[in-house]
Coordinates of C-alpha atoms in Angstrom, one line a residue:
Chain A
X18 CA 47.2 -2.4 -13.7
X19 CA 43.5 -2.5 -12.9
X20 CA 44.1 -5.0 -10.2
X21 CA 42.3 -2.9 -7.6
X22 CA 39.4 -1.9 -9.9
X23 CA 38.9 -5.6 -10.8
X24 CA 38.9 -6.6 -7.2
X25 CA 36.5 -3.7 -6.3
X26 CA 34.2 -4.9 -9.1
X27 CA 34.1 -8.3 -7.5
X28 CA 33.3 -6.8 -4.1
X29 CA 30.6 -4.6 -5.4
X30 CA 29.1 -7.4 -7.5
X31 CA 28.8 -9.4 -4.3
X32 CA 27.0 -6.5 -2.5
X33 CA 24.7 -5.9 -5.5
X34 CA 23.7 -9.5 -5.7
X35 CA 23.0 -9.6 -2.0
X36 CA 20.4 -6.9 -2.4
X37 CA 18.6 -8.4 -5.3
X38 CA 15.3 -6.7 -5.1
X39 CA 16.6 -3.2 -4.6
X40 CA 19.3 -3.6 -7.3
X41 CA 16.7 -5.0 -9.7
X42 CA 14.4 -2.0 -9.2
X43 CA 17.2 0.4 -9.7
X44 CA 18.3 -1.4 -12.8
X45 CA 14.7 -1.4 -14.2
X46 CA 14.6 2.4 -13.8
X47 CA 17.8 2.8 -15.9
X48 CA 16.6 0.1 -18.4
X49 CA 13.4 2.0 -19.1
X50 CA 15.2 5.2 -19.8
X51 CA 17.8 3.6 -22.1
X52 CA 15.1 1.5 -23.8
X53 CA 13.1 4.7 -24.5
X54 CA 16.1 6.5 -25.9
X55 CA 17.0 3.5 -28.1
X56 CA 13.6 2.8 -29.5
X57 CA 12.5 6.5 -29.9
X58 CA 15.7 7.5 -31.6
X59 CA 15.7 4.4 -33.8
X60 CA 12.1 5.0 -34.9
X61 CA 12.6 8.6 -35.8
X62 CA 15.8 7.7 -37.6
X63 CA 13.9 5.0 -39.4
X64 CA 11.3 7.6 -40.4
X65 CA 14.1 9.8 -41.7
X66 CA 15.6 7.0 -43.7
X67 CA 12.3 5.9 -45.1
X68 CA 11.4 9.3 -46.4
X69 CA 14.9 9.9 -47.7
X70 CA 14.8 6.5 -49.5
X71 CA 11.5 7.4 -51.1
X72 CA 12.9 10.6 -52.4
X73 CA 15.9 8.8 -53.7
X74 CA 13.6 6.5 -55.6
X75 CA 12.1 9.6 -57.0
X76 CA 15.4 10.3 -58.8
X77 CA 18.0 13.0 -58.5
X78 CA 17.0 14.9 -61.7
X79 CA 13.5 15.9 -60.5
X80 CA 12.3 19.3 -59.6
X81 CA 8.9 20.1 -58.0
X82 CA 7.4 23.5 -58.7
X83 CA 4.6 24.6 -56.4
X84 CA 2.5 27.7 -56.6
X85 CA 2.9 28.7 -52.9
X86 CA 5.8 29.6 -50.6
X87 CA 7.5 26.6 -49.1
X88 CA 6.9 28.1 -45.6
X89 CA 3.2 28.6 -46.0
X90 CA 0.5 26.4 -44.7
X91 CA -1.8 24.2 -46.8
X92 CA -4.5 26.9 -46.8
X93 CA -2.7 28.7 -49.6
X94 CA -2.4 25.4 -51.4
X95 CA -6.0 25.8 -52.5
X96 CA -6.0 29.5 -53.1
X97 CA -3.0 29.8 -55.4
X98 CA -2.3 27.9 -58.6
X99 CA -0.3 27.9 -61.8
X100 CA -1.8 28.1 -65.3
X101 CA -1.0 26.5 -68.6
X102 CA 1.0 29.6 -69.4
X103 CA 3.3 28.9 -66.5
X104 CA 3.8 25.4 -67.8
X105 CA 4.8 26.6 -71.2
X106 CA 7.3 29.0 -69.7
X107 CA 8.9 26.2 -67.7
X108 CA 8.9 23.9 -70.7
X109 CA 11.0 26.5 -72.5
X110 CA 13.7 26.7 -69.8
X111 CA 16.9 25.2 -71.1
X112 CA 17.9 21.9 -69.6
X113 CA 14.2 20.9 -69.0
X114 CA 13.4 17.5 -70.4
X115 CA 9.8 17.1 -69.5
X116 CA 7.2 19.0 -67.5
X117 CA 4.2 17.1 -66.1
X118 CA 1.5 19.5 -64.8
X119 CA -0.9 18.1 -62.3
X120 CA -4.4 19.2 -61.3
X121 CA -5.3 17.7 -58.0
X122 CA -8.9 17.7 -56.8
X123 CA -10.9 15.8 -54.4
X124 CA -14.0 14.6 -56.2
X125 CA -16.9 12.3 -55.4
X126 CA -16.4 8.9 -57.1
X127 CA -19.1 6.3 -57.5
X128 CA -18.6 2.6 -58.0
X129 CA -21.6 0.2 -58.1
X130 CA -23.8 2.7 -56.2
X131 CA -21.1 3.4 -53.5
X132 CA -19.9 6.9 -53.3
X133 CA -16.5 8.0 -51.9
X134 CA -14.5 11.3 -51.9
X135 CA -11.3 10.5 -53.6
X136 CA -8.2 12.5 -54.6
X137 CA -8.1 12.7 -58.4
X138 CA -5.0 13.7 -60.3
X139 CA -5.5 15.2 -63.7
X140 CA -2.5 14.5 -66.0
X141 CA -2.1 14.8 -69.7
X142 CA -2.8 11.2 -70.7
X143 CA 0.3 10.8 -72.9
X144 CA 2.5 11.6 -70.0
X145 CA 1.2 9.0 -67.6
X146 CA 3.5 6.3 -68.8
X147 CA 6.5 8.5 -68.6
X148 CA 5.5 9.9 -65.2
X149 CA 4.9 6.6 -63.5
X150 CA 7.6 4.5 -65.1
X151 CA 10.4 7.0 -65.4
X152 CA 9.8 9.7 -62.9
X153 CA 8.0 7.9 -60.0
X154 CA 9.2 4.4 -60.7
X155 CA 5.7 2.9 -60.2
X156 CA 4.6 -0.2 -62.0
X157 CA 1.2 -1.4 -63.1
X158 CA -0.4 -4.4 -61.4
X159 CA -2.7 -4.9 -64.3
X160 CA -3.9 -3.1 -67.5
X161 CA -2.0 -0.4 -69.2
X162 CA -1.2 3.3 -69.0
X163 CA -3.2 6.0 -70.7
X164 CA -2.6 7.0 -74.3
X165 CA -2.8 10.3 -76.1
X166 CA -6.4 11.4 -76.6
X167 CA -7.6 9.0 -74.0
X168 CA -10.6 10.8 -72.6
X169 CA -12.6 8.1 -70.9
X170 CA -10.0 5.9 -69.2
X171 CA -8.5 6.2 -65.7
X172 CA -5.7 4.5 -63.7
X173 CA -6.5 3.6 -60.1
X174 CA -4.1 3.6 -57.2
X175 CA -3.8 0.2 -55.6
X176 CA -5.9 1.0 -52.5
X177 CA -8.7 2.6 -54.6
X178 CA -9.0 -0.7 -56.5
X179 CA -8.8 -3.1 -53.6
X180 CA -9.7 -1.3 -50.3
X181 CA -11.9 1.7 -51.0
X182 CA -15.1 0.0 -52.1
X183 CA -16.8 -3.0 -50.7
X184 CA -16.4 -4.7 -54.1
X185 CA -13.0 -4.9 -55.8
X186 CA -12.6 -2.8 -58.9
X187 CA -11.0 -4.5 -61.8
X188 CA -9.6 -3.4 -65.2
X189 CA -12.5 -2.8 -67.6
X190 CA -14.9 -1.9 -64.8
X191 CA -16.9 1.3 -65.1
X192 CA -16.4 4.0 -62.5
X193 CA -18.2 7.4 -62.2
X194 CA -16.1 10.4 -61.3
X195 CA -18.2 13.6 -60.8
X196 CA -20.8 13.3 -63.5
X197 CA -18.7 11.4 -66.1
X198 CA -18.3 7.7 -66.5
X199 CA -14.8 6.3 -67.0
X200 CA -13.4 2.9 -67.8
X201 CA -10.6 1.5 -65.6
X202 CA -7.6 1.0 -67.9
X203 CA -4.9 0.2 -65.4
X204 CA -4.3 -0.5 -61.7
X205 CA -1.0 0.5 -60.1
X206 CA 1.0 -1.8 -57.9
X207 CA 1.0 -1.0 -54.2
X208 CA 3.4 1.9 -53.7
X209 CA 3.2 1.9 -49.9
X210 CA 2.5 5.6 -49.8
X211 CA -1.0 6.6 -48.7
X212 CA -1.3 9.5 -51.1
X213 CA -0.4 7.7 -54.3
X214 CA -2.2 4.5 -53.4
X215 CA -5.4 6.4 -52.8
X216 CA -5.4 8.5 -55.9
X217 CA -7.1 8.1 -59.3
X218 CA -5.3 9.3 -62.3
X219 CA -7.6 11.0 -64.8
X220 CA -6.9 12.7 -68.2
X221 CA -6.5 16.4 -67.6
X222 CA -9.3 17.7 -69.9
X223 CA -12.2 15.6 -68.7
X224 CA -11.2 16.5 -65.1
X225 CA -11.3 20.2 -66.1
X226 CA -14.8 19.6 -67.4
X227 CA -15.9 17.8 -64.2
X228 CA -14.5 20.5 -61.8
X229 CA -15.1 23.5 -64.1
X230 CA -11.4 24.6 -63.5
X231 CA -10.3 25.8 -66.9
X232 CA -6.7 27.0 -66.3
X233 CA -5.7 25.7 -62.9
X234 CA -2.5 23.7 -62.5
X235 CA -1.9 22.5 -58.9
X236 CA 1.8 21.8 -59.3
X237 CA 4.4 20.8 -61.8
X238 CA 6.8 17.9 -61.8
X239 CA 9.9 18.7 -63.9
X240 CA 12.5 16.3 -65.1
X241 CA 16.0 17.8 -65.9
X242 CA 17.9 16.5 -68.9
X243 CA 20.9 16.0 -66.8
X244 CA 21.0 15.0 -63.1
X245 CA 24.2 17.0 -62.5
X246 CA 22.6 20.2 -63.7
X247 CA 19.4 19.8 -61.8
X248 CA 20.3 22.6 -59.4
X249 CA 21.1 25.0 -62.2
X250 CA 17.9 24.1 -64.0
X251 CA 15.9 24.7 -60.9
X252 CA 17.6 28.1 -60.5
X253 CA 16.7 28.9 -64.2
X254 CA 13.1 27.9 -63.6
X255 CA 13.0 30.1 -60.5
X256 CA 14.4 33.1 -62.4
X257 CA 12.0 32.5 -65.3
X258 CA 8.9 32.4 -63.0
X259 CA 10.1 35.4 -61.1
X260 CA 9.4 37.5 -64.2
X261 CA 5.7 36.8 -63.6
X262 CA 5.4 35.7 -60.0
X263 CA 6.4 37.7 -57.0
X264 CA 9.4 36.3 -55.2
X265 CA 8.5 34.0 -52.4
X266 CA 5.0 33.2 -53.7
X267 CA 6.1 29.9 -55.3
X268 CA 8.5 27.2 -54.6
X269 CA 11.1 25.4 -56.8
X270 CA 12.6 22.4 -55.0
X271 CA 15.0 19.8 -56.3
X272 CA 14.8 16.3 -54.8
X273 CA 17.9 16.9 -52.9
X274 CA 16.6 20.2 -51.4
X275 CA 13.4 18.4 -50.5
X276 CA 15.3 15.7 -48.8
X277 CA 17.4 18.2 -46.8
X278 CA 14.2 20.0 -45.6
X279 CA 12.7 16.7 -44.5
X280 CA 16.0 15.8 -42.8
X281 CA 15.9 19.0 -40.8
X282 CA 12.4 18.2 -39.6
X283 CA 13.1 14.6 -38.7
X284 CA 16.3 15.6 -37.0
X285 CA 14.4 18.0 -34.8
X286 CA 12.0 15.2 -34.1
X287 CA 14.9 12.8 -33.1
X288 CA 16.3 15.4 -30.7
X289 CA 12.8 16.0 -29.2
X290 CA 12.0 12.4 -28.7
X291 CA 15.5 11.6 -27.4
X292 CA 15.1 14.5 -25.0
X293 CA 11.9 13.1 -23.5
X294 CA 13.7 9.8 -23.0
X295 CA 16.6 11.6 -21.4
X296 CA 14.3 13.0 -18.8
X297 CA 13.3 9.5 -17.8
X298 CA 16.9 8.7 -17.4
X299 CA 17.4 11.6 -15.0
X300 CA 14.6 10.2 -12.9
X301 CA 16.3 6.8 -13.0
X302 CA 19.6 8.5 -12.0
X303 CA 17.9 9.9 -8.9
X304 CA 16.9 6.3 -8.2
X305 CA 20.5 5.3 -8.4
X306 CA 21.6 8.1 -6.1
X307 CA 18.9 6.9 -3.6
X308 CA 20.0 3.3 -3.8
X309 CA 23.7 4.3 -3.4
X310 CA 22.9 6.5 -0.4
X311 CA 21.2 3.6 1.3
X312 CA 24.1 1.3 0.4
X313 CA 26.6 3.8 1.9
X314 CA 24.5 3.9 5.0
X315 CA 24.2 0.2 5.3
X316 CA 27.9 -0.3 4.7
X317 CA 29.1 2.5 7.0
X318 CA 30.8 0.0 9.2
X319 CA 32.4 -1.8 6.3
X320 CA 33.7 1.5 5.1
X321 CA 35.2 2.0 8.6
X322 CA 36.8 -1.4 8.4
X323 CA 38.3 -0.7 4.9
X324 CA 39.7 2.6 6.1
X325 CA 41.2 1.0 9.2
X326 CA 43.0 -1.6 7.1
X327 CA 44.5 1.0 4.8
X328 CA 41.9 2.1 2.2
X329 CA 42.4 5.7 1.2
X330 CA 39.5 8.0 0.6
X331 CA 40.1 7.5 -3.1
X332 CA 39.9 3.7 -2.8
X333 CA 36.5 4.0 -1.0
X334 CA 35.3 6.5 -3.6
X335 CA 36.2 4.1 -6.4
X336 CA 34.5 1.2 -4.8
X337 CA 31.2 3.0 -4.5
X338 CA 31.5 4.6 -7.9
X339 CA 32.1 1.2 -9.4
X340 CA 29.0 0.0 -7.7
X341 CA 26.8 2.7 -9.2
X342 CA 28.3 2.4 -12.6
X343 CA 27.8 -1.3 -12.5
X344 CA 24.1 -0.9 -11.6
X345 CA 23.6 1.7 -14.4
X346 CA 25.5 -0.3 -17.0
X347 CA 23.5 -3.4 -16.2
X348 CA 20.5 -1.2 -16.7
X349 CA 22.0 0.1 -19.9
X350 CA 22.5 -3.4 -21.3
X351 CA 19.0 -4.5 -20.4
X352 CA 17.6 -1.2 -21.8
X353 CA 19.5 -1.7 -25.0
X354 CA 18.0 -5.2 -25.3
X355 CA 14.4 -3.9 -24.7
X356 CA 15.0 -0.9 -27.0
X357 CA 16.2 -3.2 -29.8
X358 CA 13.2 -5.4 -29.4
X359 CA 10.9 -2.4 -29.3
X360 CA 12.5 -1.0 -32.4
X361 CA 12.3 -4.4 -34.2
X362 CA 8.6 -4.8 -33.3
X363 CA 7.8 -1.5 -35.0
X364 CA 9.8 -2.4 -38.0
X365 CA 7.5 -2.7 -41.0
X366 CA 4.6 -1.1 -39.2
X367 CA 2.9 1.9 -40.9
X368 CA 2.0 5.0 -39.0
X369 CA -1.3 5.2 -40.9
X370 CA -3.2 2.5 -42.7
X371 CA -1.7 1.9 -46.1
X372 CA 1.1 4.3 -45.4
X373 CA 4.8 3.8 -46.0
X374 CA 6.0 1.0 -43.8
X375 CA 8.5 2.2 -41.2
X376 CA 12.0 0.8 -41.5
X377 CA 13.6 1.0 -38.0
X378 CA 17.2 0.0 -37.3
X379 CA 19.5 0.2 -34.3
X380 CA 23.0 1.1 -35.4
X381 CA 25.9 0.1 -33.2
X382 CA 26.6 3.7 -32.6
X383 CA 23.2 4.1 -30.9
X384 CA 23.9 1.1 -28.7
X385 CA 27.3 2.5 -27.8
X386 CA 25.6 5.8 -27.0
X387 CA 23.0 4.1 -24.8
X388 CA 25.6 2.2 -22.9
X389 CA 27.8 5.3 -22.6
X390 CA 25.0 7.4 -21.5
X391 CA 23.9 4.9 -18.8
X392 CA 27.5 4.8 -17.5
X393 CA 27.5 8.6 -17.3
X394 CA 24.3 8.6 -15.4
X395 CA 25.9 6.1 -13.0
X396 CA 28.9 8.4 -12.5
X397 CA 27.0 11.6 -12.1
X398 CA 24.4 10.2 -9.6
X399 CA 26.9 7.9 -7.9
X400 CA 29.4 10.6 -7.3
X401 CA 27.8 12.3 -4.3
X402 CA 27.0 9.1 -2.3
X403 CA 30.5 7.8 -3.1
X404 CA 32.0 11.1 -1.9
X405 CA 30.0 10.8 1.2
X406 CA 31.3 7.3 1.8
X407 CA 34.9 8.3 1.1
X408 CA 34.9 11.1 3.6
X409 CA 33.4 9.2 6.5
X410 CA 35.3 9.5 9.7
X411 CA 36.8 6.0 10.3
X412 CA 36.3 6.0 14.1
X413 CA 32.7 7.0 13.8
X414 CA 32.1 4.6 10.9
X415 CA 33.5 1.7 12.9
X416 CA 31.2 2.6 15.8
X417 CA 28.1 2.6 13.5
X418 CA 25.6 -0.1 14.3
Chain B
X22 CA 64.7 3.9 15.6
X23 CA 64.3 2.3 18.9
X24 CA 60.7 3.3 19.6
X25 CA 57.8 2.3 17.3
X26 CA 55.4 4.5 19.2
X27 CA 56.1 7.8 20.9
X28 CA 53.3 10.0 22.4
X29 CA 54.3 13.5 23.5
X30 CA 51.7 15.4 25.6
X31 CA 48.8 14.0 23.6
X32 CA 45.4 15.7 24.2
X33 CA 42.1 14.7 22.6
X34 CA 39.2 17.0 23.3
X35 CA 35.8 16.4 21.9
X36 CA 33.5 19.4 21.3
X37 CA 36.0 21.8 22.6
X38 CA 34.8 25.0 24.3
X39 CA 31.2 23.9 24.5
X40 CA 29.0 22.6 27.2
X41 CA 29.5 19.1 25.8
X42 CA 33.3 19.3 26.0
X43 CA 34.9 16.0 26.8
X44 CA 38.6 15.7 27.5
X45 CA 39.3 12.1 26.5
X46 CA 43.1 12.4 26.7
X47 CA 44.9 14.8 28.9
X48 CA 48.6 15.0 28.1
X49 CA 49.6 11.4 27.4
X50 CA 53.3 10.7 27.4
X51 CA 54.2 7.2 26.4
X52 CA 56.9 5.3 24.6
X53 CA 56.6 1.8 23.1
X54 CA 59.8 0.0 22.0
X55 CA 59.9 -2.2 18.9
X56 CA 59.1 -5.8 19.7
X57 CA 57.2 -5.0 22.9
X58 CA 54.1 -6.8 24.1
X59 CA 52.1 -4.4 26.2
X60 CA 48.6 -3.8 27.4
X61 CA 46.8 -0.6 28.0
X62 CA 44.4 -1.1 30.9
X63 CA 41.6 1.1 32.1
X64 CA 37.9 1.1 32.8
X65 CA 35.4 2.1 30.3
X66 CA 35.6 5.8 29.5
X67 CA 39.2 6.1 30.7
X68 CA 40.3 7.1 27.2
X69 CA 42.1 3.9 26.4
X70 CA 40.3 3.3 23.1
X71 CA 40.8 7.0 22.1
X72 CA 44.5 6.6 22.7
X73 CA 44.5 3.4 20.6
X74 CA 42.7 5.2 17.8
X75 CA 45.2 8.1 17.9
X76 CA 48.1 5.7 17.9
X77 CA 46.4 3.7 15.1
X78 CA 46.0 6.9 12.9
X79 CA 42.2 6.4 12.8
X80 CA 42.0 9.7 14.7
X81 CA 44.2 12.7 15.2
X82 CA 45.0 14.3 18.5
X83 CA 43.8 17.8 19.4
X84 CA 47.2 18.7 20.8
X85 CA 50.6 17.0 21.1
X86 CA 52.6 14.8 18.9
X87 CA 52.5 11.1 18.0
X88 CA 55.4 9.5 16.3
X89 CA 55.0 6.1 14.6
X90 CA 58.3 4.6 13.6
X91 CA 59.8 8.1 13.9
X92 CA 57.2 9.8 11.7
X93 CA 55.0 12.5 13.2
X94 CA 51.5 11.4 12.3
X95 CA 49.6 14.1 14.1
X96 CA 50.0 16.5 11.1
X97 CA 49.3 14.0 8.3
X98 CA 46.3 14.3 5.9
X99 CA 43.7 11.6 5.4
X100 CA 45.5 9.8 2.6
X101 CA 48.9 9.9 4.3
X102 CA 47.2 8.5 7.5
X103 CA 45.6 5.7 5.3
X104 CA 49.0 4.7 4.1
X105 CA 50.5 4.6 7.6
X106 CA 47.5 2.3 8.6
X107 CA 48.0 0.2 5.5
X108 CA 51.7 -0.5 5.9
X109 CA 52.7 0.1 9.5
X110 CA 49.7 -0.9 11.5
X111 CA 47.4 -3.9 11.8
X112 CA 44.1 -3.6 13.7
X113 CA 42.2 -6.2 15.6
X114 CA 38.8 -5.2 17.0
X115 CA 36.5 -6.4 19.7
X116 CA 33.7 -7.2 17.2
X117 CA 36.1 -8.8 14.7
X118 CA 34.9 -6.4 11.9
X119 CA 35.3 -8.8 9.0
X120 CA 33.5 -8.0 5.8
X121 CA 30.5 -10.4 5.9
X122 CA 30.2 -10.8 2.1
X123 CA 33.8 -12.0 1.8
X124 CA 35.4 -15.4 2.7
X125 CA 38.1 -15.7 5.3
X126 CA 40.7 -15.8 2.6
X127 CA 39.2 -12.7 0.8
X128 CA 39.1 -10.8 4.1
X129 CA 42.8 -11.5 4.7
X130 CA 43.5 -10.4 1.1
X131 CA 41.7 -7.1 1.4
X132 CA 44.5 -5.0 2.9
X133 CA 46.8 -6.4 0.2
X134 CA 44.2 -5.4 -2.4
X135 CA 44.5 -1.8 -1.2
X136 CA 48.3 -2.2 -1.4
X137 CA 48.0 -3.2 -5.0
X138 CA 49.6 -6.6 -4.5
X139 CA 49.1 -9.0 -7.5
X140 CA 46.5 -11.7 -7.0
X141 CA 48.7 -14.8 -6.9
X142 CA 51.0 -13.3 -4.3
X143 CA 48.1 -12.1 -2.3
X144 CA 46.5 -15.4 -2.2
X145 CA 49.7 -17.2 -1.3
X146 CA 50.4 -14.9 1.6
X147 CA 46.8 -15.0 2.8
X148 CA 46.8 -18.8 2.9
X149 CA 50.1 -18.7 4.8
X150 CA 48.7 -16.2 7.4
X151 CA 45.5 -18.2 7.9
X152 CA 47.7 -21.3 8.5
X153 CA 49.7 -19.4 11.1
X154 CA 46.6 -18.6 13.0
X155 CA 45.4 -22.2 12.7
X156 CA 42.6 -21.7 10.1
X157 CA 44.2 -23.4 7.1
X158 CA 41.1 -25.5 6.8
X159 CA 38.6 -22.6 6.9
X160 CA 39.8 -20.6 3.9
X161 CA 36.6 -20.4 2.1
X162 CA 34.2 -20.0 5.0
X163 CA 32.3 -16.8 5.4
X164 CA 32.4 -15.0 8.7
X165 CA 28.9 -16.2 9.7
X166 CA 30.1 -19.8 9.3
X167 CA 32.9 -19.2 11.8
X168 CA 32.9 -19.2 15.6
X169 CA 33.9 -16.0 17.4
X170 CA 37.3 -17.2 18.2
X171 CA 37.9 -18.3 14.6
X172 CA 36.6 -14.9 13.3
X173 CA 39.0 -13.1 15.6
X174 CA 41.9 -15.3 14.3
X175 CA 40.9 -14.3 10.7
X176 CA 41.0 -10.7 11.9
X177 CA 44.5 -11.2 13.3
X178 CA 45.6 -12.8 10.0
X179 CA 44.2 -9.8 8.2
X180 CA 46.1 -7.4 10.5
X181 CA 49.3 -9.2 9.4
X182 CA 48.5 -9.0 5.7
X183 CA 50.8 -6.1 4.8
X184 CA 53.4 -7.3 7.3
X185 CA 53.1 -4.3 9.7
X186 CA 55.4 -3.9 12.7
X187 CA 52.7 -2.8 15.0
X188 CA 49.5 -4.7 15.9
X189 CA 46.9 -2.8 17.8
X190 CA 44.1 -4.8 19.4
X191 CA 41.0 -3.2 21.0
X192 CA 39.5 -5.6 23.6
X193 CA 40.3 -8.5 21.3
X194 CA 38.9 -11.0 23.8
X195 CA 36.0 -8.9 24.9
X196 CA 33.5 -10.7 22.8
X197 CA 34.9 -14.3 23.3
X198 CA 34.5 -17.0 25.8
X199 CA 37.5 -17.6 28.0
X200 CA 38.8 -20.6 26.0
X201 CA 38.6 -18.8 22.6
X202 CA 40.0 -15.7 24.4
X203 CA 43.0 -17.7 25.6
X204 CA 43.6 -19.1 22.1
X205 CA 43.6 -15.6 20.7
X206 CA 46.0 -14.5 23.3
X207 CA 48.3 -17.4 22.5
X208 CA 48.3 -16.3 18.8
X209 CA 49.4 -12.8 19.9
X210 CA 52.1 -14.2 22.1
X211 CA 53.4 -16.3 19.1
X212 CA 53.4 -13.2 16.8
X213 CA 55.4 -11.3 19.4
X214 CA 57.9 -14.0 20.2
X215 CA 58.3 -15.7 16.8
X216 CA 57.8 -12.8 14.4
X217 CA 58.9 -9.9 16.6
X218 CA 55.7 -7.9 16.1
X219 CA 55.0 -5.1 18.5
X220 CA 51.7 -5.8 20.1
X221 CA 49.5 -3.3 21.9
X222 CA 46.3 -4.6 23.5
X223 CA 43.7 -2.4 25.0
X224 CA 41.7 -4.2 27.7
X225 CA 39.8 -3.8 30.9
X226 CA 40.4 -7.5 31.8
X227 CA 43.3 -8.0 34.3
X228 CA 43.7 -11.6 33.1
X229 CA 44.4 -10.5 29.5
X230 CA 46.7 -7.8 30.7
X231 CA 48.7 -10.3 32.8
X232 CA 49.6 -12.2 29.6
X233 CA 51.5 -9.1 28.3
X234 CA 55.0 -8.1 29.4
X235 CA 54.1 -4.5 30.4
X236 CA 50.9 -3.0 31.6
X237 CA 50.1 0.7 31.1
X238 CA 47.3 1.9 33.3
X239 CA 45.1 4.8 32.2
X240 CA 42.4 6.7 34.1
X241 CA 40.5 9.9 33.1
X242 CA 42.7 10.4 30.1
X243 CA 45.9 10.2 32.1
X244 CA 48.5 7.5 32.5
X245 CA 48.7 6.4 36.1
X246 CA 51.2 3.7 35.9
X247 CA 53.5 1.6 33.7
X248 CA 54.7 4.4 31.4

C-alpha cells in the first residue's frame, strides 16, 4: 500500500546521508525549536502543578479572606485591613468551623547581636497548633506549638532557624523581636515555600504591642465545617462582610477559586513561553526550505531522469516532501530528547533560594505534540521546494548540468 | 494498430513570435511500425533530439499531432504524459543518466517503483533484465563503479523495466569508446530481434545508423529522406 512511499523514504534517506553536514545543520535548527518548546512548556506546566499541589495540601475546606480587591496591587495590601470586629462577624457565619486572623508585619529581629528584617505573623497562640497541623499541614522539627496565654514564646520557620543568622537558632534560645525578648519554643520542618520558611510566628498581642497596631488584622484564614459546603460558606461570608464593606474592596477566595486563578495565570505563561519557542521553529522551518531548495537545485537532473522514466508530478512532489518531513522529524526526535533532558535537569530546582522546588515532567502528549509540530513544519516549509521540483520541465531538467 | 509512432505535421517552435524564435521542427511527417529498428540521423541542431523528446512525451509539439500506439499524445496533460512514458516508452540517454546514489539494481527497479510493482517482483525482474544486458554480476555496483559501457547497459535494462514497446535512444554511443559502443548496439539488436521491441536511435554517427534497418534523415527541422 505504501510501497512507493517506503521506497521514496529509502531514496531520500540516501540523499540526506550523502549531505551529512547540511542535513545536520538543518536538523539542529529544528531540534533547538522543539527542545525549547518541550522544556519551556514542561517547566511552566510543572510550575502550575507545583502550585496546584500546594493548594491541594492546603485542603479543600479553606477560605482566605483578604481586605483588598483581588485585582488590586500589593500597595493596597498595606493600606487596608480588617479589624477584630470583622473577625467576630465571620466567626458567626454558619458553617464556619474556625477563623484564624493574622497580623503580618516585617520587623527587625535580633539574635546574638545580629539584626535582620523578618516577616512576623501574629496569631492567637492557642490557634497555632490547629493552624499548622490541621490547616496548613506543617509539622514541627523540634519543640512544641504555642499554648493559650503564651506571651513570650515564638515558633520559627525552618529557614529563620537554620539559614538566616550566622549561628543556628535552637529551641530554648532567646531572640529579640522589636523591643521584646522571646524564647524559641518550636521550629517548623522545612516547608519548601519561601514565605513560610522565612516567617516567625508570634502571639498576636505581644506583636500588637511591638508594632503599636491595636486593631489591625492583615487577613483571615477560615476553615469550613464541611468541605462540600465551602463555596456556600464563602458566599455567606461575602454577604456578611458586604454589610460593612463596600463590594469589591475585599476578597473571599476558596482554595479551589485560588487554584483556578493561578491556573489561568500559569496557562497564559505556558502559551507565552510556547509561543516564543514556536518562533524559533519558524526560523528553523525557513532553514528547511533553504536546504530543500538547494536539494531541488542539485537534483534537477535526477528529477528529469525520474520524470523521463515515468514519475508523475505527484510522485516527485512526494519524494521531496518526504525528504523535508524526514529532516524535520529527525530534528523533532533530537529536540524531544534535548527537551526532556532540559526539563529533567530543572526538576527539583527552585526558582528562588529556599523556594518551592519545581516538579517538571514531560507527558507523552507533549512529546507527541513536539513530533507532530516538527512534521507540520517539514510539510509547510517543504511544500514550495517540492512543488518547484514537481513542476520542472523534464527536458530542461535533463539538460541541467 | 500497425504503427507505434505516427507524426502528423509536427512543429516545435521555441520563443514564438519573438526575435529569439527558433523553429526546431517544421512539419514532420513520419510513421514507425511496431517492431522496427530505425535511426534518426542529422547533424547537431537539426532538430533530431527535439523530435525524439516529442515522440518520447517529454515535450509537446507546438502544432501537429503525435500518436503513440494510436493515442494522440499532443493534447495530454503532465500526468497523462508521465503515464505514457512509464508504460509505453523506455529512454536511453547519451550520458546514461543513472541515479548516482542508487545501485545498478535499484536504478533498474526505479521505473517499477513508480509503477507500484511490489518489491519481490520488482527485484526479480530487475535481476533478469540486468542478466539480459550482461550485467548479472554487477547488481550491487553504483554507477561510479561501472564503466561507461556498463552504465549504458544498466540504462537499457532500466528502459525495459516496465516492458515498454518503444525504446528511444538519444546518441546512446555518443559517450562511449567504439568497443563499448558496439556492445551497446548489439544489445539493441538483440532487443529488437529477440524481444520484438521497436527501437528508435537518434545519432549523428553513420556507423551507428548503419546498424539499424531504416535511416530517417533530418535537417533544419525537416525530414529529408527515409520517411
